[in-house]
Amino acid sequence: MATTETNVNETVTINRQVKAHLDAADRELMVPDTVKSSAELWAAVRLAAVLTLKQRGLPHETDDEILASIDILDAQENAAGKIKLKYGAAGIFRDNASHDFMELDEFLFCRPSATEFADWMQALLEKKMPC
């Protein structure tokens, strides 16, 4: 089982592996290396999604399974597609990690969406499901 760490500024418990990717993204941004930072942000987003989907008993092995399961999660949470939208928006970091097209200002503008998604998934991971 993954260990967790409480972020004193948030009420969400952050999985240490997700936090490690977010921290690595911050370190790479200080260089600044938006390609490596993007890879770490995407790793955090994907891992946060996988952990939540796994906890909910939803398929999570492949990208197609993750997308289909996020649709189910959206329905379970009455999120009206917002979870899938945030996940898709964070995909820009996956693409930047592969193709290096983002300028620093664009990267900084988009970055909050990735951390917000990771936080949202962590909050859902902690949420008790009705029986």
PDB file of C-alpha atoms in Angstrom:
ATOM      1  CA  MET A   1       0.000   0.000   0.000  1.00  0.00           C
ATOM      2  CA  ALA A   2       1.262   3.450  -0.873  1.00  0.00           C
ATOM      3  CA  THR A   3       2.222   5.702   1.971  1.00  0.00           C
ATOM      4  CA  THR A   4       0.734   9.150   2.250  1.00  0.00           C
ATOM      5  CA  GLU A   5       1.822  12.510   3.545  1.00  0.00           C
ATOM      6  CA  THR A   6      -0.429  15.341   4.636  1.00  0.00           C
ATOM      7  CA  ASN A   7       0.232  18.702   3.052  1.00  0.00           C
ATOM      8  CA  VAL A   8      -0.294  21.287   5.829  1.00  0.00           C
ATOM      9  CA  ASN A   9      -1.696  23.838   3.357  1.00  0.00           C
ATOM     10  CA  GLU A  10      -4.349  21.460   2.047  1.00  0.00           C
ATOM     11  CA  THR A  11      -6.933  19.162   3.526  1.00  0.00           C
ATOM     12  CA  VAL A  12      -6.030  16.493   0.990  1.00  0.00           C
ATOM     13  CA  THR A  13      -3.631  13.700   1.854  1.00  0.00           C
ATOM     14  CA  ILE A  14      -1.024  13.469  -0.908  1.00  0.00           C
ATOM     15  CA  ASN A  15       0.282  10.086  -2.003  1.00  0.00           C
ATOM     16  CA  ARG A  16       4.072  10.143  -1.630  1.00  0.00           C
ATOM     17  CA  GLN A  17       4.663   8.856  -5.144  1.00  0.00           C
ATOM     18  CA  VAL A  18       2.416  11.547  -6.642  1.00  0.00           C
ATOM     19  CA  LYS A  19       4.107  14.167  -4.452  1.00  0.00           C
ATOM     20  CA  ALA A  20       7.541  12.932  -5.539  1.00  0.00           C
ATOM     21  CA  HIS A  21       6.595  13.540  -9.184  1.00  0.00           C
ATOM     22  CA  LEU A  22       5.191  16.976  -8.382  1.00  0.00           C
ATOM     23  CA  ASP A  23       8.329  17.874  -6.442  1.00  0.00           C
ATOM     24  CA  ALA A  24      10.537  16.643  -9.291  1.00  0.00           C
ATOM     25  CA  ALA A  25       8.494  18.766 -11.712  1.00  0.00           C
ATOM     26  CA  ASP A  26       9.175  21.803  -9.536  1.00  0.00           C
ATOM     27  CA  ARG A  27      12.921  21.043  -9.406  1.00  0.00           C
ATOM     28  CA  GLU A  28      13.089  20.703 -13.199  1.00  0.00           C
ATOM     29  CA  LEU A  29      11.199  23.956 -13.610  1.00  0.00           C
ATOM     30  CA  MET A  30      13.852  25.763 -11.564  1.00  0.00           C
ATOM     31  CA  VAL A  31      16.498  24.858 -14.184  1.00  0.00           C
ATOM     32  CA  PRO A  32      14.175  25.646 -16.252  1.00  0.00           C
ATOM     33  CA  ASP A  33      13.554  22.421 -18.142  1.00  0.00           C
ATOM     34  CA  THR A  34       9.920  22.382 -19.221  1.00  0.00           C
ATOM     35  CA  VAL A  35      10.326  19.041 -21.013  1.00  0.00           C
ATOM     36  CA  LYS A  36      11.464  17.134 -17.927  1.00  0.00           C
ATOM     37  CA  SER A  37       9.045  19.076 -15.746  1.00  0.00           C
ATOM     38  CA  SER A  38       6.239  18.169 -18.150  1.00  0.00           C
ATOM     39  CA  ALA A  39       7.154  14.493 -17.933  1.00  0.00           C
ATOM     40  CA  GLU A  40       7.013  14.638 -14.132  1.00  0.00           C
ATOM     41  CA  LEU A  41       3.704  16.521 -14.123  1.00  0.00           C
ATOM     42  CA  TRP A  42       2.182  13.972 -16.500  1.00  0.00           C
ATOM     43  CA  ALA A  43       3.495  11.118 -14.335  1.00  0.00           C
ATOM     44  CA  ALA A  44       1.827  12.711 -11.286  1.00  0.00           C
ATOM     45  CA  VAL A  45      -1.476  13.200 -13.125  1.00  0.00           C
ATOM     46  CA  ARG A  46      -1.560   9.692 -14.542  1.00  0.00           C
ATOM     47  CA  LEU A  47      -0.549   8.076 -11.254  1.00  0.00           C
ATOM     48  CA  ALA A  48      -3.156  10.065  -9.316  1.00  0.00           C
ATOM     49  CA  ALA A  49      -5.814   8.921 -11.798  1.00  0.00           C
ATOM     50  CA  VAL A  50      -4.669   5.292 -11.687  1.00  0.00           C
ATOM     51  CA  LEU A  51      -4.645   5.186  -7.884  1.00  0.00           C
ATOM     52  CA  THR A  52      -8.188   6.543  -7.709  1.00  0.00           C
ATOM     53  CA  LEU A  53      -9.489   4.275 -10.465  1.00  0.00           C
ATOM     54  CA  LYS A  54      -7.846   1.258  -8.853  1.00  0.00           C
ATOM     55  CA  GLN A  55      -9.394   2.097  -5.475  1.00  0.00           C
ATOM     56  CA  ARG A  56     -12.804   2.332  -7.168  1.00  0.00           C
ATOM     57  CA  GLY A  57     -12.301  -1.046  -8.834  1.00  0.00           C
ATOM     58  CA  LEU A  58     -12.254   0.479 -12.321  1.00  0.00           C
ATOM     59  CA  PRO A  59      -9.972  -0.650 -15.177  1.00  0.00           C
ATOM     60  CA  HIS A  60      -6.740   1.354 -15.269  1.00  0.00           C
ATOM     61  CA  GLU A  61      -4.035  -0.637 -17.091  1.00  0.00           C
ATOM     62  CA  THR A  62      -4.054   1.103 -20.480  1.00  0.00           C
ATOM     63  CA  ASP A  63      -4.689   4.648 -21.679  1.00  0.00           C
ATOM     64  CA  ASP A  64      -7.983   3.511 -23.246  1.00  0.00           C
ATOM     65  CA  GLU A  65      -9.066   1.871 -19.979  1.00  0.00           C
ATOM     66  CA  ILE A  66      -8.150   5.003 -18.036  1.00  0.00           C
ATOM     67  CA  LEU A  67     -10.229   7.218 -20.341  1.00  0.00           C
ATOM     68  CA  ALA A  68     -13.219   4.872 -20.199  1.00  0.00           C
ATOM     69  CA  SER A  69     -12.935   4.619 -16.418  1.00  0.00           C
ATOM     70  CA  ILE A  70     -12.692   8.384 -16.071  1.00  0.00           C
ATOM     71  CA  ASP A  71     -16.047   8.572 -17.874  1.00  0.00           C
ATOM     72  CA  ILE A  72     -17.462   6.248 -15.204  1.00  0.00           C
ATOM     73  CA  LEU A  73     -15.824   8.289 -12.443  1.00  0.00           C
ATOM     74  CA  ASP A  74     -17.335  11.449 -13.929  1.00  0.00           C
ATOM     75  CA  ALA A  75     -20.776   9.821 -13.728  1.00  0.00           C
ATOM     76  CA  GLN A  76     -20.197   8.518 -10.180  1.00  0.00           C
ATOM     77  CA  GLU A  77     -19.214  11.986  -9.009  1.00  0.00           C
ATOM     78  CA  ASN A  78     -21.861  13.855 -11.050  1.00  0.00           C
ATOM     79  CA  ALA A  79     -18.978  15.889 -12.459  1.00  0.00           C
ATOM     80  CA  ALA A  80     -20.569  16.475 -15.883  1.00  0.00           C
ATOM     81  CA  GLY A  81     -17.393  15.589 -17.766  1.00  0.00           C
ATOM     82  CA  LYS A  82     -15.139  17.895 -15.761  1.00  0.00           C
ATOM     83  CA  ILE A  83     -12.834  15.095 -14.611  1.00  0.00           C
ATOM     84  CA  LYS A  84     -12.228  13.953 -18.182  1.00  0.00           C
ATOM     85  CA  LEU A  85     -11.783  17.556 -19.299  1.00  0.00           C
ATOM     86  CA  LYS A  86      -9.109  18.208 -16.631  1.00  0.00           C
ATOM     87  CA  TYR A  87      -7.358  14.917 -17.444  1.00  0.00           C
ATOM     88  CA  GLY A  88      -7.375  15.775 -21.139  1.00  0.00           C
ATOM     89  CA  ALA A  89      -6.058  19.274 -20.467  1.00  0.00           C
ATOM     90  CA  ALA A  90      -3.195  17.822 -18.429  1.00  0.00           C
ATOM     91  CA  GLY A  91      -2.327  15.727 -21.487  1.00  0.00           C
ATOM     92  CA  ILE A  92      -0.549  18.802 -22.860  1.00  0.00           C
ATOM     93  CA  PHE A  93       2.307  17.921 -20.504  1.00  0.00           C
ATOM     94  CA  ARG A  94       2.514  14.372 -21.879  1.00  0.00           C
ATOM     95  CA  ASP A  95       2.718  15.874 -25.360  1.00  0.00           C
ATOM     96  CA  ASN A  96       5.264  18.516 -24.367  1.00  0.00           C
ATOM     97  CA  ALA A  97       7.451  15.856 -22.753  1.00  0.00           C
ATOM     98  CA  SER A  98       7.569  14.115 -26.143  1.00  0.00           C
ATOM     99  CA  HIS A  99       7.674  17.075 -28.526  1.00  0.00           C
ATOM    100  CA  ASP A 100       9.085  20.095 -26.616  1.00  0.00           C
ATOM    101  CA  PHE A 101       6.746  22.754 -28.001  1.00  0.00           C
ATOM    102  CA  MET A 102       5.737  24.799 -24.929  1.00  0.00           C
ATOM    103  CA  GLU A 103       7.313  28.117 -24.106  1.00  0.00           C
ATOM    104  CA  LEU A 104       7.896  28.838 -20.422  1.00  0.00           C
ATOM    105  CA  ASP A 105       5.011  31.307 -20.133  1.00  0.00           C
ATOM    106  CA  GLU A 106       2.583  28.814 -21.714  1.00  0.00           C
ATOM    107  CA  PHE A 107       3.892  26.083 -19.416  1.00  0.00           C
ATOM    108  CA  LEU A 108       3.353  28.276 -16.351  1.00  0.00           C
ATOM    109  CA  PHE A 109      -0.160  29.172 -17.499  1.00  0.00           C
ATOM    110  CA  CYS A 110      -1.159  25.500 -17.952  1.00  0.00           C
ATOM    111  CA  ARG A 111       0.646  24.048 -14.940  1.00  0.00           C
ATOM    112  CA  PRO A 112      -2.085  24.653 -12.334  1.00  0.00           C
ATOM    113  CA  SER A 113      -4.498  22.407 -14.228  1.00  0.00           C
ATOM    114  CA  ALA A 114      -2.198  19.423 -13.688  1.00  0.00           C
ATOM    115  CA  THR A 115      -1.757  19.958  -9.969  1.00  0.00           C
ATOM    116  CA  GLU A 116      -5.473  20.664  -9.526  1.00  0.00           C
ATOM    117  CA  PHE A 117      -6.282  17.373 -11.244  1.00  0.00           C
ATOM    118  CA  ALA A 118      -3.834  15.472  -9.044  1.00  0.00           C
ATOM    119  CA  ASP A 119      -5.344  17.096  -5.937  1.00  0.00           C
ATOM    120  CA  TRP A 120      -8.865  16.267  -7.122  1.00  0.00           C
ATOM    121  CA  MET A 121      -7.961  12.617  -7.683  1.00  0.00           C
ATOM    122  CA  GLN A 122      -6.343  12.441  -4.255  1.00  0.00           C
ATOM    123  CA  ALA A 123      -9.499  13.888  -2.680  1.00  0.00           C
ATOM    124  CA  LEU A 124     -11.613  11.283  -4.476  1.00  0.00           C
ATOM    125  CA  LEU A 125      -9.219   8.571  -3.346  1.00  0.00           C
ATOM    126  CA  GLU A 126      -9.934   9.530   0.257  1.00  0.00           C
ATOM    127  CA  LYS A 127     -13.680   9.865  -0.281  1.00  0.00           C
ATOM    128  CA  LYS A 128     -15.766   7.098   1.233  1.00  0.00           C
ATOM    129  CA  MET A 129     -17.944   5.380  -1.359  1.00  0.00           C
ATOM    130  CA  PRO A 130     -21.563   4.671  -0.402  1.00  0.00           C
ATOM    131  CA  CYS A 131     -22.334   1.002   0.112  1.00  0.00           C
TER     132      CYS A 131
END
